[in-house]
Coordinates of C-alpha atoms and ligand atoms in Angstrom, one line a residue:
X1 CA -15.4 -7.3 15.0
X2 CA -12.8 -10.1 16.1
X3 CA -11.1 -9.4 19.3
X4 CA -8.0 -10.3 17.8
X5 CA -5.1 -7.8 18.3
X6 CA -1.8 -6.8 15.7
X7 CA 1.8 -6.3 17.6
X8 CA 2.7 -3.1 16.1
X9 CA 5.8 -4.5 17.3
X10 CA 6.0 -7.7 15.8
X11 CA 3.7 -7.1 12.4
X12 CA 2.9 -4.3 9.8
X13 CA -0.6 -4.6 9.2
X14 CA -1.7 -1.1 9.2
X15 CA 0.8 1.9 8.9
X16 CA -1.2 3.4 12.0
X17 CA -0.1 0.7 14.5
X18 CA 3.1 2.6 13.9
X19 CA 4.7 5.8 15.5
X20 CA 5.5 8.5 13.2
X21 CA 9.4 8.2 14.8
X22 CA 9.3 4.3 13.9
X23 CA 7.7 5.0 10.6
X24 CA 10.4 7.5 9.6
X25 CA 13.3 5.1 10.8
X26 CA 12.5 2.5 8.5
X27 CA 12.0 4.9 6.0
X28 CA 15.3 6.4 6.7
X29 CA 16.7 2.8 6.6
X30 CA 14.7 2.4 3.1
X31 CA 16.6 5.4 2.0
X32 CA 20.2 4.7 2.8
X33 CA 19.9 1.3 1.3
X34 CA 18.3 2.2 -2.0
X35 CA 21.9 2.8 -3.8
X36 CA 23.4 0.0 -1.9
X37 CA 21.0 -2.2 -2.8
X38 CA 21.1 -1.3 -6.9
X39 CA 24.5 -1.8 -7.1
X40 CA 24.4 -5.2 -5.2
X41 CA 26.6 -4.1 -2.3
X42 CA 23.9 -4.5 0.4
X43 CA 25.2 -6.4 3.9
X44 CA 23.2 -10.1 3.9
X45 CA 21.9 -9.2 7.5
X46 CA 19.4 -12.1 7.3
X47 CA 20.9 -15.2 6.0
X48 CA 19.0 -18.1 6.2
X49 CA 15.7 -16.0 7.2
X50 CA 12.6 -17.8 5.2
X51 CA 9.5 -15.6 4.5
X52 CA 6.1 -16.9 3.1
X53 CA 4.4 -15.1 0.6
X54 CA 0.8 -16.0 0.6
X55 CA -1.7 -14.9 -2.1
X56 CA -5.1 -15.1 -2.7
X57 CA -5.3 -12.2 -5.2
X58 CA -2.9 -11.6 -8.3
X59 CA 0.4 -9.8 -8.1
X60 CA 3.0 -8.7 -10.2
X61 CA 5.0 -5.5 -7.8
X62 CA 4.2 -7.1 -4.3
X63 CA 5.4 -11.0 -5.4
X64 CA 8.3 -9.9 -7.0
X65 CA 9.3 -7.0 -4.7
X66 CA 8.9 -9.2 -1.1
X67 CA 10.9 -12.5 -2.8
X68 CA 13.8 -9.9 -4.2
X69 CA 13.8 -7.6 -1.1
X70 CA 14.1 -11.0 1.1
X71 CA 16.9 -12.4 -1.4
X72 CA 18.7 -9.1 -0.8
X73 CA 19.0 -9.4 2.6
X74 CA 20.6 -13.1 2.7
X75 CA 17.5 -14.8 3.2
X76 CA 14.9 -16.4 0.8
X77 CA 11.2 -16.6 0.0
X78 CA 8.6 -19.3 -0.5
X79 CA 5.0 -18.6 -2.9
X80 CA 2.4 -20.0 -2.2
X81 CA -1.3 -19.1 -2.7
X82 CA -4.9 -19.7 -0.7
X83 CA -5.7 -22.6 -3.2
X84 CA -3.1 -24.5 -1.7
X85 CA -3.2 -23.7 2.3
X86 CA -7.1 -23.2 2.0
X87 CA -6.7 -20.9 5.4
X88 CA -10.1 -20.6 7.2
X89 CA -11.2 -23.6 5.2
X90 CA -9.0 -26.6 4.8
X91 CA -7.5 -25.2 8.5
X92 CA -8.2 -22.2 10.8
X93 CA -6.4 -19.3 10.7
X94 CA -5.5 -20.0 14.4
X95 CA -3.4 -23.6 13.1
X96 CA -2.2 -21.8 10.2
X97 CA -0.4 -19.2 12.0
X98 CA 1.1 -21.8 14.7
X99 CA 2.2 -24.2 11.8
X100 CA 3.6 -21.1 9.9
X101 CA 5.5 -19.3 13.0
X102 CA 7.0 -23.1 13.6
X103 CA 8.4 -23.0 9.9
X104 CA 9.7 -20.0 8.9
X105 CA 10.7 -16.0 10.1
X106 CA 7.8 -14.1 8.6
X107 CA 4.9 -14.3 6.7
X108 CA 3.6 -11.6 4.0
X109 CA 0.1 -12.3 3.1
X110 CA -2.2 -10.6 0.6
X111 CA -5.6 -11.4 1.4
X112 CA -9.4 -10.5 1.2
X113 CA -11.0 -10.2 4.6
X114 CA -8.6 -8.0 6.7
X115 CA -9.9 -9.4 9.6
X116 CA -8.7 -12.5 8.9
X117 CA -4.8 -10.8 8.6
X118 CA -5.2 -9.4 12.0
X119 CA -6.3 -12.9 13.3
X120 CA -2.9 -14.6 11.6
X121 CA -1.0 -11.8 13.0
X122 CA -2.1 -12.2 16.3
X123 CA -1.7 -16.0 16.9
X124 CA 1.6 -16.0 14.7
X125 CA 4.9 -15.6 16.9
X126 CA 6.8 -14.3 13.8
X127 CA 6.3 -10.9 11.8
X128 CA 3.3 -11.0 9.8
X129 CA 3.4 -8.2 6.6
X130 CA 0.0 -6.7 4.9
X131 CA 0.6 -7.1 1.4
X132 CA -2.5 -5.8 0.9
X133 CA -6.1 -6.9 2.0
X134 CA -9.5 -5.2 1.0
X135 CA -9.1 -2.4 4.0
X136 CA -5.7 -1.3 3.3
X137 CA -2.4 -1.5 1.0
X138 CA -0.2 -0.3 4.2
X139 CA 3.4 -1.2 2.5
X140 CA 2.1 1.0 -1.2
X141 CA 1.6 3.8 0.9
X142 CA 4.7 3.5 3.0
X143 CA 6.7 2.9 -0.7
X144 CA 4.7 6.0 -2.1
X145 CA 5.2 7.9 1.2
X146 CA 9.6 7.5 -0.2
X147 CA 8.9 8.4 -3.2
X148 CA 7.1 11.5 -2.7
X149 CA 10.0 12.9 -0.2
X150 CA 12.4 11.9 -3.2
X151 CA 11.2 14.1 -5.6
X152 CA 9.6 17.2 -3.4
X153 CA 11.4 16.5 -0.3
X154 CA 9.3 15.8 3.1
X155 CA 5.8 15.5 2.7
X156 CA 5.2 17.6 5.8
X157 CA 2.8 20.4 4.8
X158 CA 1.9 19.0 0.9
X159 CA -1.2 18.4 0.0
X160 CA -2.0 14.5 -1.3
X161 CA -4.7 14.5 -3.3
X162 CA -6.4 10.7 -4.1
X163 CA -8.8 10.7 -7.2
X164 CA -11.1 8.1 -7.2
X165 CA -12.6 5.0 -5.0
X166 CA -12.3 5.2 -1.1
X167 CA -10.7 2.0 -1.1
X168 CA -8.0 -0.1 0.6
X169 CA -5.5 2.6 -0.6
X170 CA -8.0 5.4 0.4
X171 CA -8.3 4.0 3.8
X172 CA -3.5 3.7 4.0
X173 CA -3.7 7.1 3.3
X174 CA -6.0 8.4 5.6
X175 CA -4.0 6.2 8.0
X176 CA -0.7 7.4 7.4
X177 CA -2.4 11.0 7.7
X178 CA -2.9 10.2 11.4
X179 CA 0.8 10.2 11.6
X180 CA 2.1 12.0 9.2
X181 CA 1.2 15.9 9.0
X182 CA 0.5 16.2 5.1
X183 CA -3.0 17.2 3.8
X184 CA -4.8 14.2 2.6
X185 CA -7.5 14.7 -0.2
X186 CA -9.8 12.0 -1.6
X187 CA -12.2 13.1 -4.9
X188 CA -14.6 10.1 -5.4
X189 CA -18.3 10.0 -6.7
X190 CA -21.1 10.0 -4.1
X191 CA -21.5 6.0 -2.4
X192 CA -17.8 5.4 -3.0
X193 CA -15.8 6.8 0.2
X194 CA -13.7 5.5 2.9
X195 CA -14.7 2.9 5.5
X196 CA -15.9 4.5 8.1
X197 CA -14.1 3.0 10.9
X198 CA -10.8 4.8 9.5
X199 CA -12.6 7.8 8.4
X200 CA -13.6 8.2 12.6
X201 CA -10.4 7.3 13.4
X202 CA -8.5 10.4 11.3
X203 CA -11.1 12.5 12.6
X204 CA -10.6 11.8 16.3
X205 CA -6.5 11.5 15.9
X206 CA -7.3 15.6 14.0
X207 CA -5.9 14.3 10.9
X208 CA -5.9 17.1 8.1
X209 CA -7.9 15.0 5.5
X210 CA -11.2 16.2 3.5
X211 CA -13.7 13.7 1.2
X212 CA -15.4 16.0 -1.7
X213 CA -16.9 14.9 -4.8
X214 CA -15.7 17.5 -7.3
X215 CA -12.2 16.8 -8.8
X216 CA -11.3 19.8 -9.9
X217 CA -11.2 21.4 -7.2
X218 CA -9.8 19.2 -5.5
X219 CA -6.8 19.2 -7.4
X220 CA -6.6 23.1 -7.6
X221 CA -2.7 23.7 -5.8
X222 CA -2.0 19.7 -5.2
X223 CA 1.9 18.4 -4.9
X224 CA 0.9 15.0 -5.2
X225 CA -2.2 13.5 -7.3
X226 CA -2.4 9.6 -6.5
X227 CA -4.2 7.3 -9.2
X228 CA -5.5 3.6 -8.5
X229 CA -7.8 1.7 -10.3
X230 CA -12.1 2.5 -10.4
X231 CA -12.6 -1.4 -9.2
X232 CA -10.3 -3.5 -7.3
X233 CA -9.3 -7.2 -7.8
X234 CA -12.6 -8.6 -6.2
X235 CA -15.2 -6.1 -7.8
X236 CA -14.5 -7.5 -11.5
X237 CA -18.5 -7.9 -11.8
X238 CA -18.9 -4.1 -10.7
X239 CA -16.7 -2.5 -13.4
X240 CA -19.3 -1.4 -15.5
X241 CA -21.2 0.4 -13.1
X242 CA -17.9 2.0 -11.6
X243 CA -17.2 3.3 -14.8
X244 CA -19.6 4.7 -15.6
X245 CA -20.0 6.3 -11.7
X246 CA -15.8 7.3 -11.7
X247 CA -16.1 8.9 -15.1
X248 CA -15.3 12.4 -14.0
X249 CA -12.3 10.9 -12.0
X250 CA -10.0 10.3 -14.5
X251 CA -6.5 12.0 -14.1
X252 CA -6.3 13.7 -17.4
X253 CA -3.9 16.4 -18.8
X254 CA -6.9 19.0 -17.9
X255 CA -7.6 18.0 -14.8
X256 CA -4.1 18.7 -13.6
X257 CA -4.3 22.4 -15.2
X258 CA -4.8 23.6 -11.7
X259 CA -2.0 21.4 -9.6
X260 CA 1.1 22.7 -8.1
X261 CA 3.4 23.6 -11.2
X262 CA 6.4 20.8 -9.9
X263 CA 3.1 18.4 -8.5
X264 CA 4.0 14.5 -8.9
X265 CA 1.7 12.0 -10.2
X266 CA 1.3 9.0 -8.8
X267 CA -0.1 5.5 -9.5
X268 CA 0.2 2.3 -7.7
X269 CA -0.3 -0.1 -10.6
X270 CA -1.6 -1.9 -12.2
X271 CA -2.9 0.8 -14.2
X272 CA -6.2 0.7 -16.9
X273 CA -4.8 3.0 -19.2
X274 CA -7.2 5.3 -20.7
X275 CA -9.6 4.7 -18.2
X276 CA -8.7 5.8 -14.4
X277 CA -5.1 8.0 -16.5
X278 CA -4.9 9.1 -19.7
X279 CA -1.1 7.7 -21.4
X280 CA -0.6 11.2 -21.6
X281 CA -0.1 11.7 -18.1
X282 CA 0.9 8.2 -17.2
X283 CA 4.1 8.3 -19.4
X284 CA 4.5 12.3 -19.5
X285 CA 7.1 14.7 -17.1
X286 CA 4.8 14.8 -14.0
X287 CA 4.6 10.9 -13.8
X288 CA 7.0 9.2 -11.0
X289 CA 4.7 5.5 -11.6
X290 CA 8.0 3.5 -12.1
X291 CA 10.2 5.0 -9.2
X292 CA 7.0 4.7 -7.6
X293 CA 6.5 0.9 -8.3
X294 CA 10.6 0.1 -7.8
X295 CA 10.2 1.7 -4.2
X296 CA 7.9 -1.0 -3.2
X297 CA 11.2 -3.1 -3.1
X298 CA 12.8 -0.4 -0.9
X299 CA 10.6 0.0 1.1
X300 CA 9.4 -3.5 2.2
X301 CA 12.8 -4.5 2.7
X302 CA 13.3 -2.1 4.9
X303 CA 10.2 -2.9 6.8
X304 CA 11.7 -6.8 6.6
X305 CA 14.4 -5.8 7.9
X306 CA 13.2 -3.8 10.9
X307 CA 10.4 -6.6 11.7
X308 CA 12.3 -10.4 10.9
X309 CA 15.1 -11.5 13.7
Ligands
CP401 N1 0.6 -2.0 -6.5 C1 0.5 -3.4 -6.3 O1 0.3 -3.8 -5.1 O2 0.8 -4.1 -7.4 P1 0.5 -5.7 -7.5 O3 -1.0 -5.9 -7.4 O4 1.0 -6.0 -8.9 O5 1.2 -6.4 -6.4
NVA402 N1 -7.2 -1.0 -5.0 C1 -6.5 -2.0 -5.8 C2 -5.0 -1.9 -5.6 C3 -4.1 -2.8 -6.4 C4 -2.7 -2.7 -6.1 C5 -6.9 -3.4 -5.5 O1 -7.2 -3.7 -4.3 O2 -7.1 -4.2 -6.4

């Protein structure tokens, strides 16, 4: 453990850090924009505002979505990845942060060690953004989140149901059921759940969440079923193991026999078709992956918006 702190104010490193009332502003602010925004009529409220994009993992949704969110709003975006800045080798995170805050408005970083992103934020004076680290995926969850209350209205009271690993987006969505009051679900084989930090955390903030290993039942009456990969980017060498330990987690047409009749399925891409999903289900009427995926623009640059001066 580092003793470094986030400024719930200043960053959006966990969706936790966040009041429910804050959390639903800049998703209110992510919904009134969304038609503005297709048709290009959206107010340039930051012009001139520069934001980082730093990467040491792939990307296709988060690069593209931060840069275009950040163009939208007047301002622009720089790429760059660990190779070049080298952060906690070629410098500390500590002179990383100061050299960044002295350059440009806000950083969004997708990292490994979360710690690390929590260190940045904290000695950064500008907005630092979680674009994902190996704890968490706060800004998915937050586009997801939108797109759930698009198509069933609020999530209050629906039951989210997560099949497979008790990963980074595992551990969002038993954060954002500390705030918000939905039912959270996760199905994953024995050895693969939650970190246990954030599992203790729901439990003592009486979040409504439940771990089981059977996915059929846990699916039996679900709104929402939520799909991401058996190994994350990192855990390429353990993907033969995981598949054949996720095997019974795949989201298949049967599977969903006993959902909610109007449930939504979810993904938050990149997907493994035929191995986590079935194309049947990816591409048939239950599937909202691709509102899902153009949300993530909506939805950051609402939080962009909220967090860069
Ligand atoms: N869902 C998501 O974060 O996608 P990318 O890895 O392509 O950014
Ligand atoms: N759990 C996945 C999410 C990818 C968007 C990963 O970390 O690779």
């Amino acid at each position: 453990m580092n003793s470094a702190q986030t400024n719930a104010r200043k960053d959006f490193v966990a969706i936790d850090d966040y009041s429910l009332e804050e959390l639903r502003t800049i998703l209110e602010l992510a919904r009134k924009q969304k038609p503005l925004a297709r048709e290009h009529r959206l107010p340039a409220s930051h012009p001139g505002r520069v934001l980082a994009c730093v990467f040491a993992k792939p990307s296709l949704r988060t690069r593209i979505s931060f840069e275009v969110a950040m163009g939208q709003l007047g301002g622009r975006s720089l790429f760059v990845t660990d190779k070049e800045i080298g952060m906690g080798k070629r410098e500390s995170v500590h002179d990383v942060a100061k050299v960044l805050s002295r350059l440009v408005d806000g950083i969004m970083i997708r990292w490994f060690d979360h710690d690390e992103v929590v260190q940045l934020a904290s000695h950064a004076t500008v907005p630092v953004v979680n674009g994902l680290t190996d704890l968490n995926h706060p800004c998915q969850v937050m586009a997801d989140i939108m797109t759930i209350e698009e198509h069933l209205g609020s999530i209050d009271g629906k039951t989210v149901v997560m099949v497979g690993d008790g990963n980074n987006l595992a551990n969002s969505w038993l954060n954002a059921s500390i705030r918000f009051p939905f039912n959270f679900i996760l199905a994953c084989p024995e050895g693969y759940t939650p970190d246990e930090g954030i599992l203790r955390k729901a439990e003592a903030a009486g979040a409504s969440f439940m771990i089981t290993h059977d996915p059929t039942e846990a699916v039996q009456g679900a709104h929402v079923i939520y799909s991401d990969a058996f190994y994350s980017m990192g855990q390429e060498a353990e993907a033969q193991q995981r598949r054949r330990d996720f095997a019974p987690f795949r989201i298949t047409t049967e599977l969903l026999a006993g959902a909610d009749p109007e449930h939504i399925v979810l993904h938050c891409l990149p997907a493994h078709r035929g191995e986590e999903i079935t194309d049947e289900v990816m591409d048939g009427p239950h599937s909202v992956v691709f509102d899902e995926a153009e949300n993530r623009l909506h939805a950051q640059r609402a939080i962009l918006a909220t967090l860069i001066k």
